[in-house]
């Protein structure tokens, strides 16, 4: 089954850091723009960051700008989301999504038609 697989979530104290990874299972991320989303309980899914292929263009939501960094290692076929200075409000399930033909270098639009989604990884920021 072709899908994206996220990893790296967990429990962290406020001010701490986590690095999420997103990799393709059964396919390569070559030529795919990759985006990260999150969804907190009772809230709508939020697009937070994206990266073009091979990685020259990135975007960030205002809520994470300056704290999160998206990157990709095309030799390892993996996209990363480095999350620093984490806050309790960052608690959510984090998802990655891949788009082979993005309308722009990449997008964080929730209603975009992505080719693949991951199943999500839980991030909990709590003391």
Backbone as a ProteinNet text record, in pm:
[ID]
protein_1_A
[PRIMARY]
XXXXXXXXXXXXXXXXXXXXXXXXXXXXXXXXXXXXXXXXXXXXXXXXXXXXXXXXXXXXXXXXXXXXXXXXXXXXXXXXXXXXXXXXXXXXXXXXXXXXXXXXXXXXXXXXXXXXXXXXXXXXXXX
[TERTIARY]
83.6	0	88.3	61.1	139.2	85.3	172.6	128.8	249	219	322.3	324.6	442.2	458.5	529.2	460.4	520.4	579.7	681.1	740.2	802.5	832.7	902.1	817.1	688.4	603.2	628.9	567.5	583.6	541.2	580.6	549.7	674	656.2	768	721	810.8	776.4	773.5	697.7	699.4	842.3	871.9	1006.8	1097.8	1052.5	1133.3	1125.4	1189.9	1198.6	1164.8	1115.1	1093.5	1124.7	1164.3	1179.9	1093.1	1001.1	914.4	975.5	949.4	995.2	876	889.3	784.7	853.3	816.3	877.6	769.7	799.3	707.4	724.9	614	617.1	568.3	658.8	621.6	642.2	687.1	716.4	818.4	879.8	979.2	916.6	971.9	921.7	983.1	1060	1114.5	1001.3	1016.4	922.4	793.6	783.6	666.5	696.2	608.9	608.4	543.3	594.6	543	499.6	386.4	329.1	303.5	306.5	273.1	146.1	59	-64.2	-73.3	-161.4	-188.9	-335.9	-383.6	-522.7	-530.1	-575	-594.6	-737.2	-761.4	-897.5	-997.7	-1105.8	-1210.8	-1181.3	-1068.3	-1031.7	-1016.5	-1020.9	-1003.5	-855	-834.4	-698	-633.2	-508.1	-434.2	-309.5	-290.6	-167	-59.4	57.7	158.3	287.6	321.2	445.3	448.4	527	543.6	679.8	722.3	850.6	836.7	894.9	889.3	992.7	986.9	1093.6	1180.4	1313.7	1391.1	1413.2	1353.1	1361.7	1394.5	1387.8	1427.3	1323.9	1197.4	1089.2	1023.8	1000.1	928.6	824.3	725.1	622.8	594.5	551.4	516.8	390.6	308	196.5	250.6	177.6	223.1	236.9	155.6	154.9	284.6	360.9	483.2	608.4	590.3	705	806.9	932	1038.8	1066	975.4	993.9	1010.5	944.5	950.2	1032.5	1103	1182.3	1157.2	1117.4	1095.9	1218.1	1252.8	1366.1	1344.8	1427	1418.1	1557.6	1576.4	1700.6	1663	1687	1644.1	1726.8	1844.7	1923.4	1862.7	1796.1	1728.3	1578.1	1532.2	1392.2	1300.2	1336.6	1264.4	1249.2	1134.9	1108.5	1099.7	1157.9	1163.4	1089.1	1037.4	982.6	1047.1	1142.7	1207.7	1122.4	1080.8	991.8	1063.3	1088.2	1157.1	1064.3	1102.8	1023.3	876.9	853.5	716.9	630.9	503.5	405.9	293.1	220.3	105.8	7	-8.4	-102.4	-53.3	69	117.7	72	9.4	-40.1	-143.4	-118	-205.7	-153.8	-232.8	-184.7	-127.2	-5.9	63.1	63.8	28.5	18.9	109.2	164	229.1	147.3	161.4	89.5	181.5	165	252.4	171	224.6	157	256	225.1	315.4	306.9	191.8	172.5	113.9	191	135.9	110.3	7	-23.9	80.1	144.7	253.4	369.7	487.2	595.7	554.8	467	407.6	289.1	204.9	86.5	55.3	-4.7	-53.1	-205.6	-266.1	-412	-471.4	-559.8	-618.4	-702.4	-763.4	-852	-778.9	-647	-570.4	-582.5	-581.1	-590.4	-450.9	-413.9	-285.2	-295.3	-182.6	-179.9	-176.5	-106.9	-94.5	-99.8	-155.1	-155.8	-98	-36.5	4.2	-106.9	-83.2	-183.8	-168.6	-60.7	-44.2	41.3	101.8	179.7	143.1	123.5	76.6	192.9	171.1	265	190.8	243.3	182.6	285.6	249.9	338.3	275.2	338	279.4	387.1	367.9	460.1	407.3
-118.1	0	124.7	215.3	337.9	438.4	489.6	586.1	661.9	768	841	791.7	793.3	749	858.3	907.8	1006.9	937.7	998.2	947.9	1065.3	1041.4	1141.5	1214.4	1186.3	1251.8	1199.8	1267.4	1224.2	1331.8	1312.1	1406.3	1489.5	1619.9	1710.3	1823.6	1876.8	1988.7	2119.1	2215.6	2347.6	2400.8	2458.2	2506.3	2403.1	2279	2171.1	2161.5	2058.3	2039	1895.2	1881	1751.6	1765	1654.5	1653.2	1542	1583.2	1487.8	1450.4	1328	1279.8	1231.6	1244.3	1198.7	1127.8	1003.4	925.1	851.5	823.8	746.9	598.5	528.8	383.1	325.2	261.1	204.4	298.1	419.7	513.9	616.5	685.5	786.7	925	1015.1	1151.9	1242.7	1185.1	1265	1330.2	1460.5	1541.2	1575.6	1536.1	1572.2	1691.3	1790.6	1890.1	1824.9	1857.3	1795.6	1904.1	1879.3	1975.4	1908.5	1990.1	1943.2	2013.7	1935.1	1985.1	1936.8	1997.3	1949	1968.6	1884.6	1895.4	1867.1	1967.9	1955.3	1909.6	1847.1	1800.9	1915.6	1893	1991.5	2107.9	2102.2	2211.7	2161.2	2253	2217.8	2192.1	2114.2	2087.1	2217.2	2237.4	2360.7	2327.9	2395.5	2380.6	2464.6	2405.2	2480	2502.3	2415.9	2435.1	2347.4	2389.3	2306.3	2334.6	2240.1	2252	2198.3	2271.2	2229.6	2118.7	2062.9	1971.3	2044.2	2041.6	1963.5	2029.3	2148.6	2205.3	2353.1	2423.5	2564.1	2655.4	2616.1	2700.9	2640.2	2724.5	2681.2	2785.8	2740.9	2830	2789.8	2889.6	2863.7	2940.9	2879.6	2951.8	3047.4	3154.3	3254.2	3193.7	3096	3036.3	2961.7	2923	2845.9	2913.4	3023.8	3090.7	3132	3102.4	3135.1	3026.7	2929.2	2819.7	2684.6	2666.2	2539.8	2559.5	2453.7	2456	2328.6	2345.9	2231	2212.5	2088.5	2058.4	1922.4	1890.6	1757.7	1710.5	1581.2	1516.7	1421.4	1463.1	1382.7	1255.6	1251.9	1128.1	1022.6	1068.5	978.1	969.3	1048.3	1044.4	1074.9	1176.4	1208.3	1359.6	1400.9	1540.6	1552.2	1658	1677.9	1805.2	1804.2	1924.3	1937.3	2029.1	2056.7	2156.7	2117.8	2200.8	2240.8	2369	2423.2	2516.5	2547.5	2638.7	2597.5	2470.6	2419.1	2474.4	2495.4	2550	2449	2458.2	2367.1	2372.8	2488.7	2501	2433.1	2382.3	2303.2	2157.2	2121.3	1985.1	1952.1	1845.1	1806.7	1677	1621.7	1516.1	1584.1	1548.2	1608.5	1512.1	1565.4	1486.7	1546.4	1460.2	1510.5	1467.2	1544.8	1518.2	1550.1	1477.2	1493.5	1525.8	1618.4	1665.3	1659.9	1578.8	1563.2	1683.4	1749.7	1860.8	1981.7	2043.5	2157.5	2276.9	2355.1	2474	2582.5	2581.3	2673.3	2585.9	2643.5	2555.9	2457.1	2502.6	2412.3	2485.3	2413.8	2475.6	2419.7	2505.3	2460.2	2466.7	2474.3	2478.5	2343	2339.7	2214.7	2149.8	2232.4	2177.7	2141.4	2147.6	2106	1954.6	1912.6	1768.8	1706.5	1656.7	1590.1	1446.7	1397	1260.1	1158.3	1192.5	1101.5	1179.1	1112.7	1161.2	1052.3	1096.9	1002.4	982.5	892.8	861.8	946.9	1022.2	1116.5	1065.2	1159.6	1128.2	1230.4	1181.6	1267.7	1345.4	1474.3	1561	1621	1600.8	1654.4	1739.1	1864.7	1957.6	1987.8	1937	1949.6	1933	2002	1986.3	1881.3
0	0	0	-91.1	-100.7	-0.5	85.4	184.9	239	311	383	526.7	585.3	723.4	801.8	904.5	993.9	1116.1	1173.4	1297.3	1372.6	1500.3	1579.1	1680.7	1682.6	1780.1	1921.2	2018.1	2155.7	2252.5	2377.3	2484.4	2513.8	2518.4	2544	2633.3	2713.3	2800	2721.4	2767.7	2702.1	2691.2	2574.3	2548.1	2486.6	2481.9	2427.4	2276.5	2223.9	2078.9	2040.6	1920.1	1857.9	1710.3	1647.7	1503.2	1445.2	1361.1	1292.2	1157.6	1116.5	986	905	775.4	682.1	566.9	544.4	437.5	359.1	234.7	153.3	177.6	181.9	193.2	61	-10.5	-139.9	-256.6	-228	-335.7	-285.6	-380.4	-347.5	-346.4	-265.5	-258.8	-365.7	-454.4	-564.7	-642.6	-667.1	-745	-670.2	-541.5	-462.9	-373.1	-375	-268.6	-147.1	-29.3	93.5	191.5	252.9	346.9	481.5	585.1	719.7	766.2	828.1	885.6	1029.6	1105.1	1239.8	1271.5	1361.1	1404.3	1553	1625.3	1769	1795.7	1909.8	1941.6	1935	1861.5	1851.7	1759.4	1691.7	1600.8	1458.1	1363.6	1224	1194.5	1088.5	1045.5	998.3	1037.1	1007	927.1	816.5	740.6	805	832.2	905.2	828.3	735.1	662.1	538.6	439.9	321.1	259.1	175.2	107.6	-33.7	-127	-266.8	-291.8	-413.5	-456.2	-556.8	-541.9	-446	-310.1	-286.3	-153.6	-146.6	-259.8	-259.5	-196.1	-198.9	-149.9	-26.6	72.7	192.9	230.8	304.5	358.1	502.5	582.1	720.7	758	840	899	1004.3	1024.6	1121.6	1261.1	1290.9	1424.3	1456.8	1354.2	1379	1324.2	1254.4	1193.1	1299.3	1272	1365.4	1468.1	1478.7	1575.2	1505.5	1392.4	1318.5	1192.2	1155	1031.9	953.1	828.4	740.6	651.6	626.1	539.5	476.2	378.7	319.2	282.8	299.6	259.2	146.8	25.7	-88.1	-103.4	-43	-47.5	45.4	149.9	242.4	214.3	114.6	74.4	191.9	268.5	391.7	404.5	455.5	488.1	640.3	693	836.4	877.1	998	1059.5	1196.7	1207.2	1333.8	1410.5	1529.5	1609.4	1737.3	1751.6	1868.8	1946.4	2067.9	2153	2154.9	2174.7	2169.7	2281.9	2248.5	2340.8	2359.7	2470.4	2488.1	2371.8	2311.4	2198.9	2071.9	2072.3	1958.5	1968.9	2079	2095.8	1989	1914.7	1804.1	1743.3	1653.7	1565.6	1441.6	1407.4	1294.2	1176.6	1060.2	937.8	829.5	746.6	626.2	504.6	397.5	273.3	156.4	47.2	-69.1	-193.9	-273.2	-394.1	-509.6	-611.7	-725.6	-819.4	-820.8	-914.3	-841.1	-754.4	-680.5	-771.4	-738.1	-816.9	-795.6	-681.6	-652.1	-608.1	-577.6	-533.6	-424.5	-333.1	-236.5	-174.1	-101	-44.4	93.3	178.4	308.5	312.1	194.8	187.5	221.6	317	362.7	253.6	166.7	64.6	-64.1	-62.1	-179.6	-199.5	-323.5	-351.5	-350.1	-236	-222.3	-272.6	-320.7	-370.5	-256.2	-149.8	-36.7	94.8	195.6	333.5	423.2	531.6	633.8	735.3	827.6	928.9	1053.9	1062.4	1170.4	1284.9	1356.1	1475.2	1583.2	1704.4	1813.7	1873.5	1889.2	1960.7	2079.2	2197.7	2319	2392.1	2414.9	2484.7	2620.1	2723.6	2857	2962.2	3072.8	3184.8	3282.9
[MASK]
+++++++++++++++++++++++++++++++++++++++++++++++++++++++++++++++++++++++++++++++++++++++++++++++++++++++++++++++++++++++++++++++

